[in-house]
Coordinates of C-alpha atoms in Angstrom, one line a residue:
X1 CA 170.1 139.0 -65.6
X2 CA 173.8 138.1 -64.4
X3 CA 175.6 140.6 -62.9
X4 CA 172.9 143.4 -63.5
X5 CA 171.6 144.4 -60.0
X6 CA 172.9 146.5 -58.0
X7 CA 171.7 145.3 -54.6
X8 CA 170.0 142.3 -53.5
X9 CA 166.9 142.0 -50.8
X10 CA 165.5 139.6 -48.4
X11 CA 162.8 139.6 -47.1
X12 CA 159.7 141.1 -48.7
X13 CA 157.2 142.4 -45.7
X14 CA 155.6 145.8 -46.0
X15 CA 159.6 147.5 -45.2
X16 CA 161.6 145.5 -47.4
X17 CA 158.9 146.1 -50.0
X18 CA 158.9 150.0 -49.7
X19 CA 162.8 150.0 -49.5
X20 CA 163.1 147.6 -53.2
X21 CA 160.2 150.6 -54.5
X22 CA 162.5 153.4 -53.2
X23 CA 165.6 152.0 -54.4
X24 CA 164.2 151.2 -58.3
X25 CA 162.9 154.4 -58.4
X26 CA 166.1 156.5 -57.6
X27 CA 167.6 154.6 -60.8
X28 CA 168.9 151.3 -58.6
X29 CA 168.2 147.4 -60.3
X30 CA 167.0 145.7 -57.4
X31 CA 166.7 142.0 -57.0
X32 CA 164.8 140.6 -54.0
X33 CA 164.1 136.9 -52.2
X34 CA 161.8 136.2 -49.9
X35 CA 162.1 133.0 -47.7
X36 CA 157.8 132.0 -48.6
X37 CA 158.4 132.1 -52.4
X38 CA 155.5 133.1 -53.1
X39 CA 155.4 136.4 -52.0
X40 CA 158.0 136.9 -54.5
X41 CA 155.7 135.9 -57.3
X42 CA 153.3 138.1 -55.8
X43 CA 155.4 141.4 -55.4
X44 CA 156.9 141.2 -58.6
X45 CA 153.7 140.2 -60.4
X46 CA 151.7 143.1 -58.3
X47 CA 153.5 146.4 -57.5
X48 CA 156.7 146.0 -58.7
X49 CA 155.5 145.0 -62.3
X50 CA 157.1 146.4 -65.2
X51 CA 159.9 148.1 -62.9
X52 CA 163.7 147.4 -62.6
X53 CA 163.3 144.7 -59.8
X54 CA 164.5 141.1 -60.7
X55 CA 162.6 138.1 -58.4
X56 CA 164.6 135.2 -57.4
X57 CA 163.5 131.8 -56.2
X58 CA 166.7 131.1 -54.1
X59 CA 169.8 132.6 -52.3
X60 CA 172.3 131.3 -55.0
X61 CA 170.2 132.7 -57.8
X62 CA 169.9 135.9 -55.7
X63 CA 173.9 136.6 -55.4
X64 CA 174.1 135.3 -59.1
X65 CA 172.1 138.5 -60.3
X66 CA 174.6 141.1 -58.3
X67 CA 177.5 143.5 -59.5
X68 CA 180.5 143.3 -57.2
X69 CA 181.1 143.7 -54.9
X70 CA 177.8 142.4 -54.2
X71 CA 175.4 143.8 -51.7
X72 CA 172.6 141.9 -50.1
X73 CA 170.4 143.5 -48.0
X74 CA 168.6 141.7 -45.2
X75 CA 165.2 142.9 -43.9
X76 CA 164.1 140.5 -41.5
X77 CA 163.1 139.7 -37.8
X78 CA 166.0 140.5 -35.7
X79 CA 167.5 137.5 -33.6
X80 CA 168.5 134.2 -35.0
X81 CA 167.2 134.6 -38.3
X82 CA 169.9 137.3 -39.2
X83 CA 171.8 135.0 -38.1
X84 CA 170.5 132.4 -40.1
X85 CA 170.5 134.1 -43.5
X86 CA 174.4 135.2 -42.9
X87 CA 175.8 131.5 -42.5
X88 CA 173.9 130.5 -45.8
X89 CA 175.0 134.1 -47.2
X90 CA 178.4 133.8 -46.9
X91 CA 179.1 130.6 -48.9
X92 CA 178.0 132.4 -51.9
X93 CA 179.9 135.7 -51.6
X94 CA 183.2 136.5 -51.8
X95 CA 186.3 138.4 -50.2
X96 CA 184.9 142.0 -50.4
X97 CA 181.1 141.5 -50.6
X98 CA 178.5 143.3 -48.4
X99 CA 175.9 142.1 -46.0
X100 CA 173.9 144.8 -44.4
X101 CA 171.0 144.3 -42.0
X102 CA 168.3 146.7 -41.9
X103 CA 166.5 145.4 -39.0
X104 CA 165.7 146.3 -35.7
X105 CA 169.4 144.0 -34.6
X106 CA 170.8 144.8 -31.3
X107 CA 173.7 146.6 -31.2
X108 CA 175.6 143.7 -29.3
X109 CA 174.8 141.7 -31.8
X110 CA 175.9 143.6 -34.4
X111 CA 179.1 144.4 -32.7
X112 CA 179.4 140.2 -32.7
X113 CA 178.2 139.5 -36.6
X114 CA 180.3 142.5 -37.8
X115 CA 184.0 140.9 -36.2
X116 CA 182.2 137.2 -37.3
X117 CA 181.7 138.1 -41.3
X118 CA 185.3 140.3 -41.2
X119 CA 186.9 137.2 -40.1
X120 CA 185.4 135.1 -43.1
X121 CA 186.7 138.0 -45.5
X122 CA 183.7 139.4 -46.0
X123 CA 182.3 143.0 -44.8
X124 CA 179.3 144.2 -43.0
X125 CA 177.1 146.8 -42.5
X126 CA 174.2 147.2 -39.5
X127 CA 172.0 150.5 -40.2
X128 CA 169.0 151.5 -38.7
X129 CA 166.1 152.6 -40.8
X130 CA 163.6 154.7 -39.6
X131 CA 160.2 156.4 -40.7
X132 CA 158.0 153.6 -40.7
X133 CA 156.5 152.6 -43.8
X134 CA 156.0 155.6 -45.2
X135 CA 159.6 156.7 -44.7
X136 CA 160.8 153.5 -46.3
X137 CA 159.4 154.6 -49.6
X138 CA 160.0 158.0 -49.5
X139 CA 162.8 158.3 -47.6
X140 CA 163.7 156.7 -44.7
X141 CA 166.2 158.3 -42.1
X142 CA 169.4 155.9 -42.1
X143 CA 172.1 154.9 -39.4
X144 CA 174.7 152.7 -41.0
X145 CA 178.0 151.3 -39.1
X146 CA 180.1 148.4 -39.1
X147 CA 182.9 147.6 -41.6
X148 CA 184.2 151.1 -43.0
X149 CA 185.5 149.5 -45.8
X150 CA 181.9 148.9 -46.9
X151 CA 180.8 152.2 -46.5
X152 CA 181.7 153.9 -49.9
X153 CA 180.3 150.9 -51.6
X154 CA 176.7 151.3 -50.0
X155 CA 176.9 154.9 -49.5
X156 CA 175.3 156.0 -52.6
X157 CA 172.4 153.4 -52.9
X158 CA 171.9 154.5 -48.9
X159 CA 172.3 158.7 -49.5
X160 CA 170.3 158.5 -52.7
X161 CA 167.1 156.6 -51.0
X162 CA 167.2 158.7 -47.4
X163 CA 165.1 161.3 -46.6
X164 CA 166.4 164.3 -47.0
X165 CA 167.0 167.9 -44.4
X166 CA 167.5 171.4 -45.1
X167 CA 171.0 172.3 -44.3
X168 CA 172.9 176.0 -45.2
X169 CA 176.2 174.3 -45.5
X170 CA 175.0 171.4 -47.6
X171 CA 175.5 171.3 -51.5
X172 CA 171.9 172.5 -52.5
X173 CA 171.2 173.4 -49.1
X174 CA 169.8 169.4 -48.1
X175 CA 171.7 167.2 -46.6
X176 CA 170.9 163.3 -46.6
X177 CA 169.2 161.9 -43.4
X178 CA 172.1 158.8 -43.8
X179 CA 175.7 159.1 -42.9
X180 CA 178.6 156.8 -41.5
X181 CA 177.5 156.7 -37.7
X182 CA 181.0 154.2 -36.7
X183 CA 182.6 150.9 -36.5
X184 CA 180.6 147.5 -35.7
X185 CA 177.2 148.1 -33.9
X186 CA 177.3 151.7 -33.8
X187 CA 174.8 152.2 -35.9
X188 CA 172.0 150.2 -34.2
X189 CA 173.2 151.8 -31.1
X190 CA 172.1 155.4 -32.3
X191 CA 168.9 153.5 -34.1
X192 CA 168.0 151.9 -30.3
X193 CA 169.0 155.4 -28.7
X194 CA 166.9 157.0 -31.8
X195 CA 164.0 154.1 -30.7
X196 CA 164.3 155.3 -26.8
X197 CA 163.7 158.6 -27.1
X198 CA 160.8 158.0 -29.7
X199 CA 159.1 155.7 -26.6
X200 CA 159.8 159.5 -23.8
X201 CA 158.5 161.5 -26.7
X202 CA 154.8 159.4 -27.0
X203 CA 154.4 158.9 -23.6
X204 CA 154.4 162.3 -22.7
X205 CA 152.2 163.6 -25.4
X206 CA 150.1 161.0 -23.8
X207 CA 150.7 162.6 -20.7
X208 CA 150.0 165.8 -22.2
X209 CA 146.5 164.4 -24.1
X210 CA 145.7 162.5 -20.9
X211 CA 146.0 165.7 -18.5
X212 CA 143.6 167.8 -21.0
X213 CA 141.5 165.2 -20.9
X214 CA 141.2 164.0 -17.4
X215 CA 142.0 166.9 -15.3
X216 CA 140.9 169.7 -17.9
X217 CA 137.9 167.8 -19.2
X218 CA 138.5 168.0 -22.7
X219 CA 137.1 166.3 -25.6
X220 CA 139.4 164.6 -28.1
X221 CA 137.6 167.3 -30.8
X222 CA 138.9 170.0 -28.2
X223 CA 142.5 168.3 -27.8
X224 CA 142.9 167.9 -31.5
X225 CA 142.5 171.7 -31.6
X226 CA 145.2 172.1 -29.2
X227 CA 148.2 170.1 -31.2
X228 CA 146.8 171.2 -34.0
X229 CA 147.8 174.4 -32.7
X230 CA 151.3 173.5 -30.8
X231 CA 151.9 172.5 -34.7
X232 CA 153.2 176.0 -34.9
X233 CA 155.3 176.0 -31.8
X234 CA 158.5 174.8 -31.1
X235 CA 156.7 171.4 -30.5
X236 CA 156.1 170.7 -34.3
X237 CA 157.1 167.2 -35.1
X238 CA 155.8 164.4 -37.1
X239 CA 154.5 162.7 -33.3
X240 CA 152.7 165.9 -33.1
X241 CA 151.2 165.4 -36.8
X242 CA 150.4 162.7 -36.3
X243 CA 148.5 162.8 -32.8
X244 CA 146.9 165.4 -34.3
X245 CA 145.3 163.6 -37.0
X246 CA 144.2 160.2 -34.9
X247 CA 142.6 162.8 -32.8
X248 CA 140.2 163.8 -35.6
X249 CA 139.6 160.5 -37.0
X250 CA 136.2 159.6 -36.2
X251 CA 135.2 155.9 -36.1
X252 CA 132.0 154.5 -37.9
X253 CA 129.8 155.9 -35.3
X254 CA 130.9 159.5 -36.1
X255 CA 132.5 159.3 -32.6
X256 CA 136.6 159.4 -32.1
X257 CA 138.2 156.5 -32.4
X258 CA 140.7 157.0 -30.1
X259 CA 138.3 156.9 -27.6
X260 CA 137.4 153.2 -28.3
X261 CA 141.0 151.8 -28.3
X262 CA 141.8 150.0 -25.4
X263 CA 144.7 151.4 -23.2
X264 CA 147.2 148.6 -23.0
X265 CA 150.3 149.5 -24.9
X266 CA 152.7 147.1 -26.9
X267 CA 156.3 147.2 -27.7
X268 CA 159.2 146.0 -29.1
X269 CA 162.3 146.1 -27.1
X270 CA 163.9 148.8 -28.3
X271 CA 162.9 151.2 -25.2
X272 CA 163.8 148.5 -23.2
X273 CA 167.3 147.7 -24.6
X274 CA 168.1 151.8 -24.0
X275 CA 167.5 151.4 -20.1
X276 CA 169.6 148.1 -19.7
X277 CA 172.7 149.9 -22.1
X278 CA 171.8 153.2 -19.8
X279 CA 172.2 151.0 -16.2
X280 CA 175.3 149.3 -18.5
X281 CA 177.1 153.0 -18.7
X282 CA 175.7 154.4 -15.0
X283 CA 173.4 156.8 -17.4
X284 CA 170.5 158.2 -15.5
X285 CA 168.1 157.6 -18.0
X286 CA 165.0 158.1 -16.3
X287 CA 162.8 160.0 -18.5
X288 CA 162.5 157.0 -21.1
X289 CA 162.8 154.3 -18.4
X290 CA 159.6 155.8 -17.2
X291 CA 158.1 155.8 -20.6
X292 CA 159.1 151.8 -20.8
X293 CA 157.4 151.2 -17.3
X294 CA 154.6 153.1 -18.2
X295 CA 153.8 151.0 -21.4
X296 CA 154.1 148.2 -19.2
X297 CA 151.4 149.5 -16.4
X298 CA 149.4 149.8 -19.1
X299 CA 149.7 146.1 -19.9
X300 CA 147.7 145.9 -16.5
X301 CA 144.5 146.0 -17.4
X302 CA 142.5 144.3 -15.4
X303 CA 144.5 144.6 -12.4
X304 CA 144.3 148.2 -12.6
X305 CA 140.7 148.2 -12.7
X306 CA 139.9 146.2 -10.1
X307 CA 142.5 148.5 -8.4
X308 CA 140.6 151.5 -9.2
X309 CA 137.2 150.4 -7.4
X310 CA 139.6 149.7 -4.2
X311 CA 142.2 152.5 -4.4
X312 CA 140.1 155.3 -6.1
X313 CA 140.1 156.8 -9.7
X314 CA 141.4 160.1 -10.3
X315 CA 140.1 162.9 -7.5
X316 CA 137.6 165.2 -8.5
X317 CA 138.5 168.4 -10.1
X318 CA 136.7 171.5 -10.0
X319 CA 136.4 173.1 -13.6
X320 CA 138.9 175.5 -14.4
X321 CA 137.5 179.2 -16.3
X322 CA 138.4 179.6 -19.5
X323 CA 141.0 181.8 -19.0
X324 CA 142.6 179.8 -16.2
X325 CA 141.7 176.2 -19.0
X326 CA 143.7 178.6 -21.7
X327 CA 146.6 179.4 -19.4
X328 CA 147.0 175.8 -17.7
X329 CA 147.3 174.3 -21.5
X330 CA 150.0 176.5 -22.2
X331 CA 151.4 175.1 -18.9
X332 CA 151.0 171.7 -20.3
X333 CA 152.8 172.8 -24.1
X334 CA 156.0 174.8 -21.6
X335 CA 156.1 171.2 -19.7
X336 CA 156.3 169.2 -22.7
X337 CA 159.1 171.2 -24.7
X338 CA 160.9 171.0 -21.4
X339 CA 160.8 167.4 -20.9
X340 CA 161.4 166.9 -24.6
X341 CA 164.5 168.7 -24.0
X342 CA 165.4 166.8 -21.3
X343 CA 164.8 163.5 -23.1
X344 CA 167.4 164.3 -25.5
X345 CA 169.4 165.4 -23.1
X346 CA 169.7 161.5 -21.8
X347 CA 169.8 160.6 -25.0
X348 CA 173.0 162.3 -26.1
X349 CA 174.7 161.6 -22.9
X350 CA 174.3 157.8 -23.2
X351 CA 175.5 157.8 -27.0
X352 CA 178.2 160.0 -25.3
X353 CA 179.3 157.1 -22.5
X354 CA 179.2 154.7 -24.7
X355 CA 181.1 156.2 -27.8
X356 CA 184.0 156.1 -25.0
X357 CA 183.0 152.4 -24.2
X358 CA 183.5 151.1 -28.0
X359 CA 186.0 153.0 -28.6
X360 CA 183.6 155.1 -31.4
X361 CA 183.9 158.3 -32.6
X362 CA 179.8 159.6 -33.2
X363 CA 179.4 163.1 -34.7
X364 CA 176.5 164.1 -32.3
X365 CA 175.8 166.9 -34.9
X366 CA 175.6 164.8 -37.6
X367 CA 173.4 162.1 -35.8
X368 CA 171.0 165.2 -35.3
X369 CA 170.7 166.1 -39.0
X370 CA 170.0 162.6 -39.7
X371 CA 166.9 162.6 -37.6
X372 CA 165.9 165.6 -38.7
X373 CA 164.3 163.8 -42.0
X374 CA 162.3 160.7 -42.6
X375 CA 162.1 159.3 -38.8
X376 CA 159.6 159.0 -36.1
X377 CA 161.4 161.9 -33.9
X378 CA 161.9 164.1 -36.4
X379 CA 161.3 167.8 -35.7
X380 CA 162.1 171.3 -36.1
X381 CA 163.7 171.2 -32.5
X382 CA 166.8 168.7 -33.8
X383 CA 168.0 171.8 -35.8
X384 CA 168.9 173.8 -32.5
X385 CA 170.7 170.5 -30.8
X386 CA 172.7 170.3 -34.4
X387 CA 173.8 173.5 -34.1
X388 CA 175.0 173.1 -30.4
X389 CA 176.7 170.2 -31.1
X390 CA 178.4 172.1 -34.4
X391 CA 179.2 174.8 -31.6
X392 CA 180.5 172.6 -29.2
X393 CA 181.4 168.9 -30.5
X394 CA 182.3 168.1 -26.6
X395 CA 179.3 169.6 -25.0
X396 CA 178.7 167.1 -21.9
X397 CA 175.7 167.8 -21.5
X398 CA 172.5 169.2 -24.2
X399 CA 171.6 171.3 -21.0
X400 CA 174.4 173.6 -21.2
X401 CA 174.6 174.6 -24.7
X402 CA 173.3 178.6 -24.2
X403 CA 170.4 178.2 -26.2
X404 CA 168.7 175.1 -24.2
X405 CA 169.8 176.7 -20.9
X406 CA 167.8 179.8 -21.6
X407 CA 165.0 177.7 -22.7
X408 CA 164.8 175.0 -20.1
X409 CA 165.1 178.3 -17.5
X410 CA 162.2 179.9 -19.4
X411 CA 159.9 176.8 -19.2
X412 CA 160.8 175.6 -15.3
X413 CA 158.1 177.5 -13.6
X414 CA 155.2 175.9 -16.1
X415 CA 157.0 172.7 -15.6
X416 CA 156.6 172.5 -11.8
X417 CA 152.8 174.0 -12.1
X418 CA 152.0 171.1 -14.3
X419 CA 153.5 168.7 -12.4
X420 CA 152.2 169.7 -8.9
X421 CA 148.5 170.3 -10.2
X422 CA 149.2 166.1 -11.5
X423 CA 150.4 165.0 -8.3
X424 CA 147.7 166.6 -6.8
X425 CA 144.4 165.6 -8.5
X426 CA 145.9 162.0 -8.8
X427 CA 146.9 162.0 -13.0
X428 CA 149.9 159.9 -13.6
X429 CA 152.4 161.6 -14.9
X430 CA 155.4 159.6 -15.1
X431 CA 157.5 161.2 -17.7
X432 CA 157.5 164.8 -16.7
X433 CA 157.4 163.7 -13.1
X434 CA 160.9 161.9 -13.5
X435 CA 162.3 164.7 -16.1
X436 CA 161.9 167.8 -13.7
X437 CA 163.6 165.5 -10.8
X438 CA 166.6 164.5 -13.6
X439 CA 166.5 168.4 -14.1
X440 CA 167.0 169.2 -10.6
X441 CA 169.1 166.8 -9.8
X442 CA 171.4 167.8 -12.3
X443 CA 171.5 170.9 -11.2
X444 CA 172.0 170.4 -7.8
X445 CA 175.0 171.0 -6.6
X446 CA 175.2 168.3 -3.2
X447 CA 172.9 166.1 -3.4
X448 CA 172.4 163.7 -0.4
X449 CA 174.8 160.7 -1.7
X450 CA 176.8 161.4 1.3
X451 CA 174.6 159.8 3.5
X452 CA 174.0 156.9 1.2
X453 CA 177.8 156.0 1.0
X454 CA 177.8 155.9 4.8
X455 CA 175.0 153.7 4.8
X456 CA 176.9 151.8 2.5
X457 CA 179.8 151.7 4.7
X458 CA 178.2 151.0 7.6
X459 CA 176.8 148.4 6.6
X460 CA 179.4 146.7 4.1
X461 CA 182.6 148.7 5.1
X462 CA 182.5 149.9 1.3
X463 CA 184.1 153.3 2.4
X464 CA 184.0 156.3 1.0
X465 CA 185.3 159.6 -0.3
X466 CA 186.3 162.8 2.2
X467 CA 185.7 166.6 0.8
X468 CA 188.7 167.4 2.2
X469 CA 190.6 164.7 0.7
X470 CA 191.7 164.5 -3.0
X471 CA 189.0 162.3 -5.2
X472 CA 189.9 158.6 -5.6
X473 CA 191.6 158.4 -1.5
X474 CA 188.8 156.5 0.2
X475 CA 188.0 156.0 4.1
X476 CA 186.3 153.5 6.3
X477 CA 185.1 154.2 9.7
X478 CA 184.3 151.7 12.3
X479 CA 180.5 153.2 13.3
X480 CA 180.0 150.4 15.9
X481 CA 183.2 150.3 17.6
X482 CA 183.4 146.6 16.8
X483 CA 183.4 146.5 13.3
X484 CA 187.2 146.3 12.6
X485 CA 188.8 148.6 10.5
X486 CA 189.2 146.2 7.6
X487 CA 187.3 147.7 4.5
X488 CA 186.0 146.0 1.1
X489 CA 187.2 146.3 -2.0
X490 CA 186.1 149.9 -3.4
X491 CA 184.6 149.2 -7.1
X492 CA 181.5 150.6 -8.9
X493 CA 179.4 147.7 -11.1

């Protein structure tokens, strides 16, 4: 088997498996290690029997089996065993070979490995892969970057295993979910942006679920009914399939299951990475910071109960008619697209802030496209922000593209009903508390900084800026009359 495989694997849990099934059944020889032997003896004995995929009991005997320039694929824990695997990886390859990680890697770290294997000769690649295990073996959406000299080598293993999106200008009228995103870790920047708005979207379809059920006294039957509908809408999306489903699945007592799972959410980091690179850039991010703080509130159990018998549950709500229960949920679907919007929104103007940053240059239509196929956020609504972006490559702002405008404008007044009627019967809602204030901040035209920076001054002699001064000549006043008029340095961290 020397020299016969086109791409190498490591690490054989439920992803890498469904990514060495995808790629041997697009045409690809695949050969694949596993760190716990065994479960190499195990895959290629079980589901990978009989198929072109080539098991191999060690690193060396792994590159041995590859085509050059070889390509090893790692899909393993992010951290230091990525790290790990490259230092015994590059010993075995040579000038022009390809590493590529596949993980859940942050981007910083990315940025670090890529520069790190260049120097050795070598070339790198750090791609996010999305679509859970499902879209691993049917087709995953992918965002590679790193070394561009890599990229036509991988490029076809990569386009041929994505997921795939209807597109009029595209040969055939698809277009792969996978494209060259940038240099070094710009690819598991847009997979961690990808990752952040994935955490705004859940939590407020929670929000949504939670408000029919709390305040509209819903059952999950009666919910299901509702997304099932919304399907149909603007709103349809695989998180909306999907909700949809779990609402109907009934557990072995014939009741819904989702009513027996304990609210305490878990996460990975990813969410979390998004706000720290938003505070990084001076991004307001504050739809999907929410989300993040809400998963961990959530991690309060106990605390919140006990809070509960002191503080008071949610108030008591007076049952709405039917016609008023009909017209509040459409309320609740115009408060969700509008948030959705505005999560995106963020989204695209952190990728923006830091494209300048790193010096990359992200086609924010193309990164669309590739969500629109294969990923966890992928929806019908990523069509209209790829054709804004296709408008306008240096839109500032997803808001004031004409077709989002009109929308947002269309939706405001349902927004602020849902969000009032929450604030008033006590239902947390977070996410579309903190997008209508990103909204209207945004559009407000003087908002009350000008007061803060006098605290500041005041305080810290940190100055400030005059309206009827140019921008950038800053002041200091002496507010005490014995405060000097010596003023700090004037900086922003």
């Amino acid at each position: 088997m020397k020299n016969s495989c086109d791409i190498g694997l490591i690490g054989l849990a439920v992803m890498g498996e469904n990514l060495v099934m995808n790629m041997e059944s697009k045409g690809f020889t695949v050969a694949v290690f596993n760190r716990t032997v065994q479960r190499v003896t195990d895959f290629v004995e079980g589901r990978a029997k009989g198929k072109n995929i080539v098991g191999t009991y060690s690193l060396e005997e792994l590159v041995g089996t590859l085509k050059t320039p070889r390509k090893v694929m790692l899909m393993v824990k992010a951290g230091d065993p990525v790290d790990s695997f490259i230092e015994k990886l590059i010993p075995l390859l040579s000038a022009g070979d390809i590493i590529i990680d596949g993980g859940n890697s942050h981007f910083p770290d990315t940025i670090r490995r890529t520069a790190y294997v260049e120097s050795k000769g070598l070339l790198y690649i750090g791609t996010g892969v999305s679509g859970g295990e499902e879209g691993a073996l049917l087709g995953p959406s992918m965002m590679p970057g790193g070394s561009p000299a890599a990229w036509e080598h991988v490029k076809p293993i990569l386009q041929a295993i994505c997921a795939k999106a209807e597109d009029k200008n595209a040969p055939g009228g698809y277009a792969p979910c996978c494209d060259w995103v940038g240099e070094n870790g710009a690819g598991h920047f847009v997979k961690m942006v990808h990752n952040g708005i994935e955490y705004g979207d859940m939590q407020l379809i929670c929000e949504a679920y939670q408000l029919m059920r709390d305040m509209l006294k819903m059952s999950a039957d009666e919910i299901h009914d509702v997304f099932a509908a919304w399907r149909k809408t603007e709103l349809d999306s695989y998180l909306v399939d999907i909700t949809t489903d779990i609402l109907a699945y009934k557990d072995t007592d014939g009741e819904p299951i989702v009513d027996h799972i304990l609210d305490t959410a878990g996460q990975k980091g990813t969410g979390k990475w998004t706000g720290i690179a938003a505070l990084d850039e001076g991004v307001p991010l504050t739809l999907i910071g929410e989300a993040v703080f809400a998963r961990c509130l959530s991690a309060m159990k106990e605390e919140r109960v006990e809070a509960s018998k002191t503080l008071g549950g949610i108030e008591d709500i007076a049952e709405l008619d039917p016609a008023l229960k009909t017209e509040f949920i459409e309320k609740i679907r115009c408060a969700l697209l509008a948030s959705k919007i505005i999560s995106y929104a963020q989204g695209y103007t952190l990728m923006r802030a830091a494209a300048k940053t790193y010096n990359w240059k992200l086609n924010y239509g193309g990164i669309a496209l590739m969500w629109r196929g294969g990923c966890i956020i992928r929806s019908v609504f990523l069509g209209k922000i790829k054709e804004a972006y296709d408008a306008n490559p240096e839109l500032t702002n997803l808001l004031l593209d004409p077709y989002f405008n009109e929308k947002i404008r269309s939706l405001v007044t349902s927004w602020r009903s849902v969000v009032a009627m929450a604030a008033t019967s006590g239902v947390p809602a977070p996410a579309f508390s903190a997008a209508l204030s990103y909204f209207d901040g945004y559009r407000c035209g003087r908002l009350p900084a000008n007061l803060l920076q006098a605290q500041r001054d005041y305080f810290g002699a940190h100055t400030y800026e005059r309206l009827d001064s140019p921008r950038g000549e800053f002041f200091h006043t002496n507010w005490t009359g014995h405060g000097g008029d010596t003023a700090a340095h004037t900086y922003n961290a």
